[in-house]
mmCIF file of C-alpha atoms and ligand atoms in Angstrom:
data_model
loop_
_atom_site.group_PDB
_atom_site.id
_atom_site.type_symbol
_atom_site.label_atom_id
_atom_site.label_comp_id
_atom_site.label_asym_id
_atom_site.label_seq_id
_atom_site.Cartn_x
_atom_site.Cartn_y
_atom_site.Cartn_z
ATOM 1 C CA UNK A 229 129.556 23.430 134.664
ATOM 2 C CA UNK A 230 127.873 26.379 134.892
ATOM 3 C CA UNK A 231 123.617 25.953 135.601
ATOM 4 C CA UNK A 232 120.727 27.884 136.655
ATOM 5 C CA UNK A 233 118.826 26.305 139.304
ATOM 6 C CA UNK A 234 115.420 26.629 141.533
ATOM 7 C CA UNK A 235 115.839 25.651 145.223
ATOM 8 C CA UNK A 236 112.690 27.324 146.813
ATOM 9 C CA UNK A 237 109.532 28.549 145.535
ATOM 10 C CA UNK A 238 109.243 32.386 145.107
ATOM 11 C CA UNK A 239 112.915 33.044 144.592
ATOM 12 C CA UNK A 240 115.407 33.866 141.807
ATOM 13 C CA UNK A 241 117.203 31.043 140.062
ATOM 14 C CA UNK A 242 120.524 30.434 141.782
ATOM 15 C CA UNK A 243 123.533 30.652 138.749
ATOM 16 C CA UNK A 244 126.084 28.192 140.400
ATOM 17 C CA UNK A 245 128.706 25.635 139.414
ATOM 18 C CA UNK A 246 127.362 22.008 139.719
ATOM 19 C CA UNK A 247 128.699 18.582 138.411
ATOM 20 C CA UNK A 248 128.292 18.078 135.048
ATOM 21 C CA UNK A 249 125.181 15.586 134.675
ATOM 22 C CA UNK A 250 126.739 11.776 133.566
ATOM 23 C CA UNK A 251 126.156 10.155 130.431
ATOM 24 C CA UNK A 252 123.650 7.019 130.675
ATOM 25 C CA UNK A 253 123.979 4.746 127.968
ATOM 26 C CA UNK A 254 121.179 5.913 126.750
ATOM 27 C CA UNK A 255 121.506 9.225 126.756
ATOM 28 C CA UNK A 256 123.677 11.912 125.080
ATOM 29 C CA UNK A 257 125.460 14.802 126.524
ATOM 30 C CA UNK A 258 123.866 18.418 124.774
ATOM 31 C CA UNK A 259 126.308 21.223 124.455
ATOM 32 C CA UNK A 260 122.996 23.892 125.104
ATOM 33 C CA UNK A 261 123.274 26.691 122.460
ATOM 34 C CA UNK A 262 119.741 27.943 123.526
ATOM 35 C CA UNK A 263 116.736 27.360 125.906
ATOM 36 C CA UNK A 264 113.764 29.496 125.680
ATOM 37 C CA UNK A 265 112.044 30.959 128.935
ATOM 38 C CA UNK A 266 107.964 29.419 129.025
ATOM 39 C CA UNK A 267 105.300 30.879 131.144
ATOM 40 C CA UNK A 268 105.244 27.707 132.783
ATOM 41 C CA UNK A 269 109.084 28.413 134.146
ATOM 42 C CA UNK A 270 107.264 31.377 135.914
ATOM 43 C CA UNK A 271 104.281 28.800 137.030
ATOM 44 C CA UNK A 272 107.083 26.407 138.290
ATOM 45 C CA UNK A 273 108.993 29.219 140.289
ATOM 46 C CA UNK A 274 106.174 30.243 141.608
ATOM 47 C CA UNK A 275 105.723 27.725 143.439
ATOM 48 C CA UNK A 276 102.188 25.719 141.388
ATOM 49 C CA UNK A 277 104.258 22.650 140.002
ATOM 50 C CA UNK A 278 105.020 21.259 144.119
ATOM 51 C CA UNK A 279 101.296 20.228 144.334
ATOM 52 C CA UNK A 280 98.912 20.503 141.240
ATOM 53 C CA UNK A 281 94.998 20.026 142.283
ATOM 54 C CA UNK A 282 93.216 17.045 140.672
ATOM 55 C CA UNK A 283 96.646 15.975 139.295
ATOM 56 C CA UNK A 284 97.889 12.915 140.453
ATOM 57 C CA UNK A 285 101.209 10.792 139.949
ATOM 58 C CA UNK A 286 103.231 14.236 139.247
ATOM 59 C CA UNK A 287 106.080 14.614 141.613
ATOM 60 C CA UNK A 288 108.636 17.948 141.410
ATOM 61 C CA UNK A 289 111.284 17.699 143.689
ATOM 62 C CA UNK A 290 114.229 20.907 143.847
ATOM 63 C CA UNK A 291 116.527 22.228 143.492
ATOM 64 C CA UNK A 292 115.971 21.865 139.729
ATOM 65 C CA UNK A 293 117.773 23.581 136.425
ATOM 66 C CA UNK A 294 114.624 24.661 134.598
ATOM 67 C CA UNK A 295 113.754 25.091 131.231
ATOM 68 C CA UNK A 296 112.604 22.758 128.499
ATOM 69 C CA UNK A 297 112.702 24.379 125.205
ATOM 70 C CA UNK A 298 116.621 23.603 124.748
ATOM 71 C CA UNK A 299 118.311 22.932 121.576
ATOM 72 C CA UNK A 300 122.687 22.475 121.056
ATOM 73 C CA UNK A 301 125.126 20.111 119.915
ATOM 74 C CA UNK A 302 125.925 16.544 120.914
ATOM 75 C CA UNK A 303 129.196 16.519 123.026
ATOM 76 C CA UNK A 304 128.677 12.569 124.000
ATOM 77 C CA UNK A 305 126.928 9.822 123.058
ATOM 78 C CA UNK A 306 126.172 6.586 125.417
ATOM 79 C CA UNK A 307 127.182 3.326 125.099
ATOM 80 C CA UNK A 308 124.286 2.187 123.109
ATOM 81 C CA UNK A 309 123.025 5.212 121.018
ATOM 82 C CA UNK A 310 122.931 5.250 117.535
ATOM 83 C CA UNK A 311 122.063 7.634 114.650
ATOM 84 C CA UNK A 312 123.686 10.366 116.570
ATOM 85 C CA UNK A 313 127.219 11.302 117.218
ATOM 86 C CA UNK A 314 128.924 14.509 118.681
ATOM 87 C CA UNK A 315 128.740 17.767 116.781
ATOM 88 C CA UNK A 316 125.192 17.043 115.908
ATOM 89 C CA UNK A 317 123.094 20.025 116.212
ATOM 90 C CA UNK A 318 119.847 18.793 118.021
ATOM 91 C CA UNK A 319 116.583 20.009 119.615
ATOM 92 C CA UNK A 320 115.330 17.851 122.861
ATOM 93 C CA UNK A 321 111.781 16.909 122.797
ATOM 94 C CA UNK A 322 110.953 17.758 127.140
ATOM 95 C CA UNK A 323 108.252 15.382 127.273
ATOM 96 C CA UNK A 324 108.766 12.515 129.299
ATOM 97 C CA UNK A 325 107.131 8.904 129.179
ATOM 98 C CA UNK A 326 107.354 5.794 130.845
ATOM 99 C CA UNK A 327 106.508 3.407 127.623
ATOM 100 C CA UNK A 328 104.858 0.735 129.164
ATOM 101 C CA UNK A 329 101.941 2.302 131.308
ATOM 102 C CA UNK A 330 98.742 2.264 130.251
ATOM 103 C CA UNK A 331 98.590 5.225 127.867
ATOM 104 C CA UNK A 332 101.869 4.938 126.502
ATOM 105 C CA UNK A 333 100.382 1.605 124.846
ATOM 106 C CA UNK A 334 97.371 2.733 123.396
ATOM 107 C CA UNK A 335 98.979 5.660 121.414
ATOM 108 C CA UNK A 336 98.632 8.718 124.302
ATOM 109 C CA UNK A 337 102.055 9.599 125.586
ATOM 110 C CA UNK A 338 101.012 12.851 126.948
ATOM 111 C CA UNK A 339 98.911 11.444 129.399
ATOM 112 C CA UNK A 340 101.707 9.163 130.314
ATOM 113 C CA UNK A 341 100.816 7.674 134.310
ATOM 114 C CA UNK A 342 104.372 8.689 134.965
ATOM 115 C CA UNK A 343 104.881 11.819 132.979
ATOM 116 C CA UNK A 344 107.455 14.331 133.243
ATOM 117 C CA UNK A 345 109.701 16.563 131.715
ATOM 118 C CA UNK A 346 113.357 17.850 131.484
ATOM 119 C CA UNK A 347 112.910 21.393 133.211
ATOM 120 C CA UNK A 348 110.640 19.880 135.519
ATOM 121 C CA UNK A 349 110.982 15.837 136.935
ATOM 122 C CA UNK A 350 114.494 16.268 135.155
ATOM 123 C CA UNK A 351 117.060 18.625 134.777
ATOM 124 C CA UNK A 352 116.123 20.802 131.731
ATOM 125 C CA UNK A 353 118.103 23.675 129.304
ATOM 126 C CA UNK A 354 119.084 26.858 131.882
ATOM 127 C CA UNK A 355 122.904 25.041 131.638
ATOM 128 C CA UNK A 356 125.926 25.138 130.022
ATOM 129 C CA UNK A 357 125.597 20.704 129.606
ATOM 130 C CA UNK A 358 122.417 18.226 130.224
ATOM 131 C CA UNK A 359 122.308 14.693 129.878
ATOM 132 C CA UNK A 360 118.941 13.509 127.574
ATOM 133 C CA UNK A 361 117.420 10.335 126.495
ATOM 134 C CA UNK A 362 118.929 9.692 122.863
ATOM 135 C CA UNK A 363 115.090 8.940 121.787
ATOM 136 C CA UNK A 364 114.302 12.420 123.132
ATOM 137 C CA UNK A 365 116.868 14.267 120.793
ATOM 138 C CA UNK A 366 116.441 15.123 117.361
ATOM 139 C CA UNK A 367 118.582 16.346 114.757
ATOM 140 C CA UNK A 368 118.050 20.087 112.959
ATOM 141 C CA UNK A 369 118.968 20.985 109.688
ATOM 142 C CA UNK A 370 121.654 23.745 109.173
ATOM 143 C CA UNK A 371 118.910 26.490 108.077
ATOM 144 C CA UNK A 372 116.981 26.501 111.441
ATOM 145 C CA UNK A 373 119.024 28.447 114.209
ATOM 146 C CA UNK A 374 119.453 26.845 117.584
ATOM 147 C CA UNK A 375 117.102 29.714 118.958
ATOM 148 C CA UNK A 376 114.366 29.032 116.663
ATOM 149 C CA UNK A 377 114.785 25.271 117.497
ATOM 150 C CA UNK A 378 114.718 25.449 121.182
ATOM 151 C CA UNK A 379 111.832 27.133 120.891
ATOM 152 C CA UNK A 380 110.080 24.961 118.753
ATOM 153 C CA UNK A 381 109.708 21.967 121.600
ATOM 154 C CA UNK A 382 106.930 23.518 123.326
ATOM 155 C CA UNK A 383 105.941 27.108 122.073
ATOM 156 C CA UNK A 384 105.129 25.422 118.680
ATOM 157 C CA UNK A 385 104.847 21.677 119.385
ATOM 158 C CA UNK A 386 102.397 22.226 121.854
ATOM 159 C CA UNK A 387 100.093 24.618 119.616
ATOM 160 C CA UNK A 388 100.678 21.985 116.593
ATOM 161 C CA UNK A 389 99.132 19.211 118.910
ATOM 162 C CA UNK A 390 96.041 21.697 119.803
ATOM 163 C CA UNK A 391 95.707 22.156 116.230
ATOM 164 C CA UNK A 392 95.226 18.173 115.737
ATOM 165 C CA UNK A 393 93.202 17.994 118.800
ATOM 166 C CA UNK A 394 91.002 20.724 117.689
ATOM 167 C CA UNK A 395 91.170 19.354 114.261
ATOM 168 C CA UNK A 396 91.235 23.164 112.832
ATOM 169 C CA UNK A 397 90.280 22.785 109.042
ATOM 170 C CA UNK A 398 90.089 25.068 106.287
ATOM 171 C CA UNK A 399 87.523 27.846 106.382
ATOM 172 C CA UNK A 400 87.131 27.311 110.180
ATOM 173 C CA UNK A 401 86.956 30.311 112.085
ATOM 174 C CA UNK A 402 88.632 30.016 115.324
ATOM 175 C CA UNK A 403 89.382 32.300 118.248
ATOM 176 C CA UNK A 404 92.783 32.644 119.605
ATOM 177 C CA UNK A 405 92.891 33.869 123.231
ATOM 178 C CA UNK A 406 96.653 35.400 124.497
ATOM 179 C CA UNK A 407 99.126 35.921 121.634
ATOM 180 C CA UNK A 408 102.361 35.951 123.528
ATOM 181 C CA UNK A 409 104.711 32.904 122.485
ATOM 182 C CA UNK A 410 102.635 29.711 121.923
ATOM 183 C CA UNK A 411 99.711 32.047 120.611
ATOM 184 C CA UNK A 412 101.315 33.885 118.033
ATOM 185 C CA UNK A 413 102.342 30.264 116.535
ATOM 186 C CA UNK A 414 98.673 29.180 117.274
ATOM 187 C CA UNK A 415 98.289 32.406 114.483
ATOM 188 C CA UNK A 416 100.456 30.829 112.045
ATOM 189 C CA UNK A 417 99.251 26.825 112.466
ATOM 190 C CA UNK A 418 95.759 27.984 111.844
ATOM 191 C CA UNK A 419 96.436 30.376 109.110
ATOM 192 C CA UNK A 420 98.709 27.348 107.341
ATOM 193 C CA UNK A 421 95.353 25.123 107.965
ATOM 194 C CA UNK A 422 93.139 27.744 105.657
ATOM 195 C CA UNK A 423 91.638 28.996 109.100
ATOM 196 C CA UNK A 424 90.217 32.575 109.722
ATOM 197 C CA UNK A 425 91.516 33.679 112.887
ATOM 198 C CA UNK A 426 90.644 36.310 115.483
ATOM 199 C CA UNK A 427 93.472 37.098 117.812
ATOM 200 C CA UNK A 428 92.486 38.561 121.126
ATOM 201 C CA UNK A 429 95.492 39.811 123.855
ATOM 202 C CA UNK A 430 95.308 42.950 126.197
ATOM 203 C CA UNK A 431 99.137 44.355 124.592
ATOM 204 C CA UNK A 432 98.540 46.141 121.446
ATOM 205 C CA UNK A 433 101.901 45.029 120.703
ATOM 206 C CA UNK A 434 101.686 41.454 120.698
ATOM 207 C CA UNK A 435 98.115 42.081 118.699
ATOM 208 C CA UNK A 436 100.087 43.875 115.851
ATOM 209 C CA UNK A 437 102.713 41.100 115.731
ATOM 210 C CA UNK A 438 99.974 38.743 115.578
ATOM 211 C CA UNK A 439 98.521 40.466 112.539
ATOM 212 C CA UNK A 440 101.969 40.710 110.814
ATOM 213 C CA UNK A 441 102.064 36.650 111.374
ATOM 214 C CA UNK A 442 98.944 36.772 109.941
ATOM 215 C CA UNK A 443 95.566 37.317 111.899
ATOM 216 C CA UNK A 444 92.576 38.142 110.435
ATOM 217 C CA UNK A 445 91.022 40.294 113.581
ATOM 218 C CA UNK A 446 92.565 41.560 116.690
ATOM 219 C CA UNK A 447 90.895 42.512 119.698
ATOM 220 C CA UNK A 448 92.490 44.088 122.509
ATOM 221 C CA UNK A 449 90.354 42.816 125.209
ATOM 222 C CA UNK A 450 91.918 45.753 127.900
ATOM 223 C CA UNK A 451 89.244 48.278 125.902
ATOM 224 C CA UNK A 452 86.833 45.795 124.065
ATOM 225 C CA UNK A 453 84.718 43.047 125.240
ATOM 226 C CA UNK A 454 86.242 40.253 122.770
ATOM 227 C CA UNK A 455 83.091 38.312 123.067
ATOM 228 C CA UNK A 456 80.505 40.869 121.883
ATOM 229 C CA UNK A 457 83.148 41.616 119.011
ATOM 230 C CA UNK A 458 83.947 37.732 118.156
ATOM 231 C CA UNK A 459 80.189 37.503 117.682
ATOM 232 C CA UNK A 460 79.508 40.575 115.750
ATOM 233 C CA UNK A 461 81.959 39.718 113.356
ATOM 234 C CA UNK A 462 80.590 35.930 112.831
ATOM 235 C CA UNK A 463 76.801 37.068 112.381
ATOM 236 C CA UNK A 464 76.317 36.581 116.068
ATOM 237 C CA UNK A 465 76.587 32.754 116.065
ATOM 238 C CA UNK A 466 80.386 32.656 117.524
ATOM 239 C CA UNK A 467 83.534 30.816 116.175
ATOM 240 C CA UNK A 468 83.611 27.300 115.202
ATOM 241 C CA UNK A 469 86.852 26.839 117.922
ATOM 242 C CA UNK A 470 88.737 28.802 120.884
ATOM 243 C CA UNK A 471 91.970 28.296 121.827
ATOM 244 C CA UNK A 472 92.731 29.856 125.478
ATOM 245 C CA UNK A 473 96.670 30.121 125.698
ATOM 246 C CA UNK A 474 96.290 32.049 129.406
ATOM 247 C CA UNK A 475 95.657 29.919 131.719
ATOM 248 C CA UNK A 476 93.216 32.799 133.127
ATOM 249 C CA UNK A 477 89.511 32.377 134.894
ATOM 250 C CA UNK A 478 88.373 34.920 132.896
ATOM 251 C CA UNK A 479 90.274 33.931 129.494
ATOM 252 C CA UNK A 480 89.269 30.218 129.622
ATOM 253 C CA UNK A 481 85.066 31.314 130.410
ATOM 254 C CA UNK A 482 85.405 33.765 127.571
ATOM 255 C CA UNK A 483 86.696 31.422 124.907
ATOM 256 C CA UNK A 484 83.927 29.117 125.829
ATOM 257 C CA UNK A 485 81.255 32.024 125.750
ATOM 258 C CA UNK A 486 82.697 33.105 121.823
ATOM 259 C CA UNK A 487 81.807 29.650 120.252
ATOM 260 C CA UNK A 488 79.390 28.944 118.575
ATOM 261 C CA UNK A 489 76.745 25.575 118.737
ATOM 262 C CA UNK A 490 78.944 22.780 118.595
ATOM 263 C CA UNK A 491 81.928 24.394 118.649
ATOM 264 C CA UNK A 492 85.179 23.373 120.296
ATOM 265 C CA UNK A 493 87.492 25.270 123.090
ATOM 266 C CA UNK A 494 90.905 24.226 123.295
ATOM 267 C CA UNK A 495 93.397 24.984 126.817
ATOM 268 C CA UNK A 496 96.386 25.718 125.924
ATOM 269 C CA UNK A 497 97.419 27.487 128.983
ATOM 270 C CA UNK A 498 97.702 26.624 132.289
ATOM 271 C CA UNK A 499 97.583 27.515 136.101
ATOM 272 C CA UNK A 500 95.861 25.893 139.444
ATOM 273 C CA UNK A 501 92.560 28.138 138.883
ATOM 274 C CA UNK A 502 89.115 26.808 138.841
ATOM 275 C CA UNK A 503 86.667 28.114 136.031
ATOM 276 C CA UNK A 504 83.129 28.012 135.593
ATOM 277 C CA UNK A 505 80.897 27.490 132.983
ATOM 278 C CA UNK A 506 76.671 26.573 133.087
ATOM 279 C CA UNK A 507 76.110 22.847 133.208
ATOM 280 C CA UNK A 508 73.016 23.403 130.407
ATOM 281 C CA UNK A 509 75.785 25.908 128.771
ATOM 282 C CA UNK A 510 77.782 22.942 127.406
ATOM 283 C CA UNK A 511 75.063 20.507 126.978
ATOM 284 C CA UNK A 512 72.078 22.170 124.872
ATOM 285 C CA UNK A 513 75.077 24.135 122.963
ATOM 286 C CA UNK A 514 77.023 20.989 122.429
ATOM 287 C CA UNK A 515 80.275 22.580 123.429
ATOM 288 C CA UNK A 516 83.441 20.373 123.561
ATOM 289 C CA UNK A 517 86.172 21.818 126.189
ATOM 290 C CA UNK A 518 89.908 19.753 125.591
ATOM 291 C CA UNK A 519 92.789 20.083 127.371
ATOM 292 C CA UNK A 520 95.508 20.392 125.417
ATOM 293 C CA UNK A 521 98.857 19.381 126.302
ATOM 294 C CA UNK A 522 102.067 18.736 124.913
ATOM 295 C CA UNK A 523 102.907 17.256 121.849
ATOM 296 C CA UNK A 524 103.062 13.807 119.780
ATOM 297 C CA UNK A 525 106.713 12.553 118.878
ATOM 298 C CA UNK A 526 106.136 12.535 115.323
ATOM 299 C CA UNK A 527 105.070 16.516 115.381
ATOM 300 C CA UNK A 528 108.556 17.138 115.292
ATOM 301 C CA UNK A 529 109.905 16.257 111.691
ATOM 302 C CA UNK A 530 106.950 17.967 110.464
ATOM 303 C CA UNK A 531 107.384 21.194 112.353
ATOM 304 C CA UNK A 532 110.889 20.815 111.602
ATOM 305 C CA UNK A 533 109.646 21.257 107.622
ATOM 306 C CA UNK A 534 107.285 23.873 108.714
ATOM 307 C CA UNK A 535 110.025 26.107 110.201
ATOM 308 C CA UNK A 536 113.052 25.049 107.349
ATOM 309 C CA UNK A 537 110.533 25.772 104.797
ATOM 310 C CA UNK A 538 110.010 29.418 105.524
ATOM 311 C CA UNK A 539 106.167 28.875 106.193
ATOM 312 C CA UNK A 540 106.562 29.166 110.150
ATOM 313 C CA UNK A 541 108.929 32.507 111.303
ATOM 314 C CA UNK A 542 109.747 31.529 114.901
ATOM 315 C CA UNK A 543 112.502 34.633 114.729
ATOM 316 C CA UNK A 544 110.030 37.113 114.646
ATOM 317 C CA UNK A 545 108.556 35.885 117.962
ATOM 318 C CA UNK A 546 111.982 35.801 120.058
ATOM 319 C CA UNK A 547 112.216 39.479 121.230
ATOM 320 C CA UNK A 548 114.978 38.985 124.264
ATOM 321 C CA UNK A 549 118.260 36.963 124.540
ATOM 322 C CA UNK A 550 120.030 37.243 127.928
ATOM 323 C CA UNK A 551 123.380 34.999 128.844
ATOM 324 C CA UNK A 552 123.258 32.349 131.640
ATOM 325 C CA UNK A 553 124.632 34.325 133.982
ATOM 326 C CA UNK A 554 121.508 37.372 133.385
ATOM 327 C CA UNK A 555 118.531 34.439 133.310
ATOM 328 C CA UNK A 556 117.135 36.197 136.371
ATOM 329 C CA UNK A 557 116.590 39.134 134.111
ATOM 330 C CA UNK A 558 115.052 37.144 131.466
ATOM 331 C CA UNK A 559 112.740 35.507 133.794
ATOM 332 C CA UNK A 560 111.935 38.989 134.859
ATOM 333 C CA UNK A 561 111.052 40.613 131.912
ATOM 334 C CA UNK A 562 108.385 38.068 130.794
ATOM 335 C CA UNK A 563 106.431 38.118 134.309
ATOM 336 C CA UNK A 564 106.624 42.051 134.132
ATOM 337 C CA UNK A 565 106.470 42.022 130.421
ATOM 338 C CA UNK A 566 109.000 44.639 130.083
ATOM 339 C CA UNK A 567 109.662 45.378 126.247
ATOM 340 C CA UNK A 568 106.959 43.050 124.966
ATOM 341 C CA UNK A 569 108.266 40.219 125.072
ATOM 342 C CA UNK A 570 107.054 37.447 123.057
ATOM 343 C CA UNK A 571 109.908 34.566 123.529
ATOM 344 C CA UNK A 572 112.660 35.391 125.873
ATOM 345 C CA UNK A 573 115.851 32.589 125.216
ATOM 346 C CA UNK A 574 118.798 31.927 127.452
ATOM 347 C CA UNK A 575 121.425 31.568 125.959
ATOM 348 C CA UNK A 576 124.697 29.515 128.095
ATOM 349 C CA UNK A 577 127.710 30.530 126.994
HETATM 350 ZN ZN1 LIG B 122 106.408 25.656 128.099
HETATM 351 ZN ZN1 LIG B 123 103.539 5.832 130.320
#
């Protein structure tokens, strides 16, 4: 089969014909129809996944077929699946847990002691086949496109679990920093939660999707200083929550600067930086900071509704599709963000 894979940091992925991955027992074999392109495939090409700082326990070994927002159709089932059988169309939760560490037990897989993912400690979506825990798999129904549910595993689950962590409420005001992919579904979560939000990027044209899908306020922070606005428009107190979808320095100490007493900041994005933020900052403003990643299991049937249902528009946000063979291309117009791109999907043949 055809697959797109990383074999050194800082180089292209390398299309080439590899074996086709073999069914475990408890596994199924995924047809991919899509797999969307994450800012974290860029992170992971570049080179930060190999050794993360204050991260321990995560291990990335290449060459590796990227890409964990994948969706298809069941071509096998193992031995001792059930309630799945070929022709299925399916989405594959990425996240990967042990079960029986620590965490697992008391209720937090994402901070699983031997976490991974498919895309990353596994083989992942940039392929015409992959091989995927049957537990990890989930049916669609027939009104949600393949593209919309690859896309779904991370650049909505993982905005859906910042909503719960955040626990964004109605009324809340809350401060969404980068409205690329996973922001401009932040937009939509907190809008469906009765929150007023205030979308902040540096491209006008994500900004004006991001009011189309529903935010209050935009600020383009390239000519505006989003925390002097932020405050003028919530009597100068600050929101009640951030969410910082960059991964930036400069992003992550700004969301925590536009919140007000006791409010909360949420990361959403990621990258090996270091940020910093006054000691007496957090503690005589009673500022919670969470790190927010991935998503529970049981987000899925509800996003699932979300997306079926008409109240979440995932197409709107997909603004490239390139072929297996072009996924160089793809990765290369989100890191030079040629055509605003929003959600770029790869699409095997
Ligand atoms: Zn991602
Ligand atoms: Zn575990």
């Amino acid at each position: 089969m055809k697959a797109a894979r990383l074999h050194k940091p800082h180089s292209e992925l390398k299309v080439e014909e590899i074996e086709r991955p073999p069914v475990r027992h408890n596994e199924v074999s995924v047809r991919i129809k899509s797999a969307g392109v994450c800012g974290t495939d860029l992170h992971i090409q570049d080179g930060e996944f190999l050794e993360v700082p204050g991260v321990v326990g995560f291990h990335m070994e290449l060459p590796r077929v990227l890409g964990h927002e994948i969706s298809g159709v069941v071509e096998e089932v193992g031995s001792s699946v059930t309630g799945l059988k070929k022709g299925d169309r399916v989405v594959v939760d990425p996240i990967l847990t042990c079960g029986v560490c620590y965490y697992c037990i008391i209720g937090e897989r994402t901070m699983c002691e031997n976490r991974g993912a498919y895309g990353e400690s596994r083989d992942g979506g940039f392929a015409q086949y992959g091989s995927f825990l049957a537990s990890n798999v989930h049916r669609i129904p027939d009104s949600v496109g393949f593209d919309e549910a690859a896309i779904m595993a991370d650049s909505l689950a993982t905005p859906f679990h910042a909503m719960n962590l955040l626990d964004v409420k109605l009324g809340d005001k809350i401060a969404i920093f980068g409205v690329g992919g996973l922001g401009a579904n932040a937009v939509q979560l907190a809008k469906l939660r009765g929150a007023v939000t205030f979308a902040v990027d540096i491209l006008e044209e994500k900004l004006k999707v991001a009011k189309e899908l529903g935010a209050d306020f935009t600020f383009n922070a390239g000519n505006t200083d989003p925390v002097k606005a932020i405050k003028e428009h919530t009597d100068g107190r600050g929101v009640d929550k951030a969410l910082e979808m960059v991964g930036g320095k400069a992003t992550v100490e700004q969301a925590v600067a536009c919140v007000r007493r006791g409010g909360k900041v949420g990361i959403v994005g990621g990258s090996n930086e270091s940020f910093c933020v006054g000691i007496r900052q957090v503690l005589w403003n009673g500022l919670t900071i969470v790190g927010c990643y991935g998503s529970m299991v049981e987000h899925l049937p509800r996003m699932l509704e979300l997306v079926a249902t008409g109240r979440i528009n995932l197409r709107r946000i997909i603004t490239h599709r390139f072929p297996l063979d072009r996924v160089n291309e793809g990765f290369r117009v989100l890191r030079q963000k040629i055509g605003n791109p929003m959600r770029v999907v790869i699409v095997p043949e």
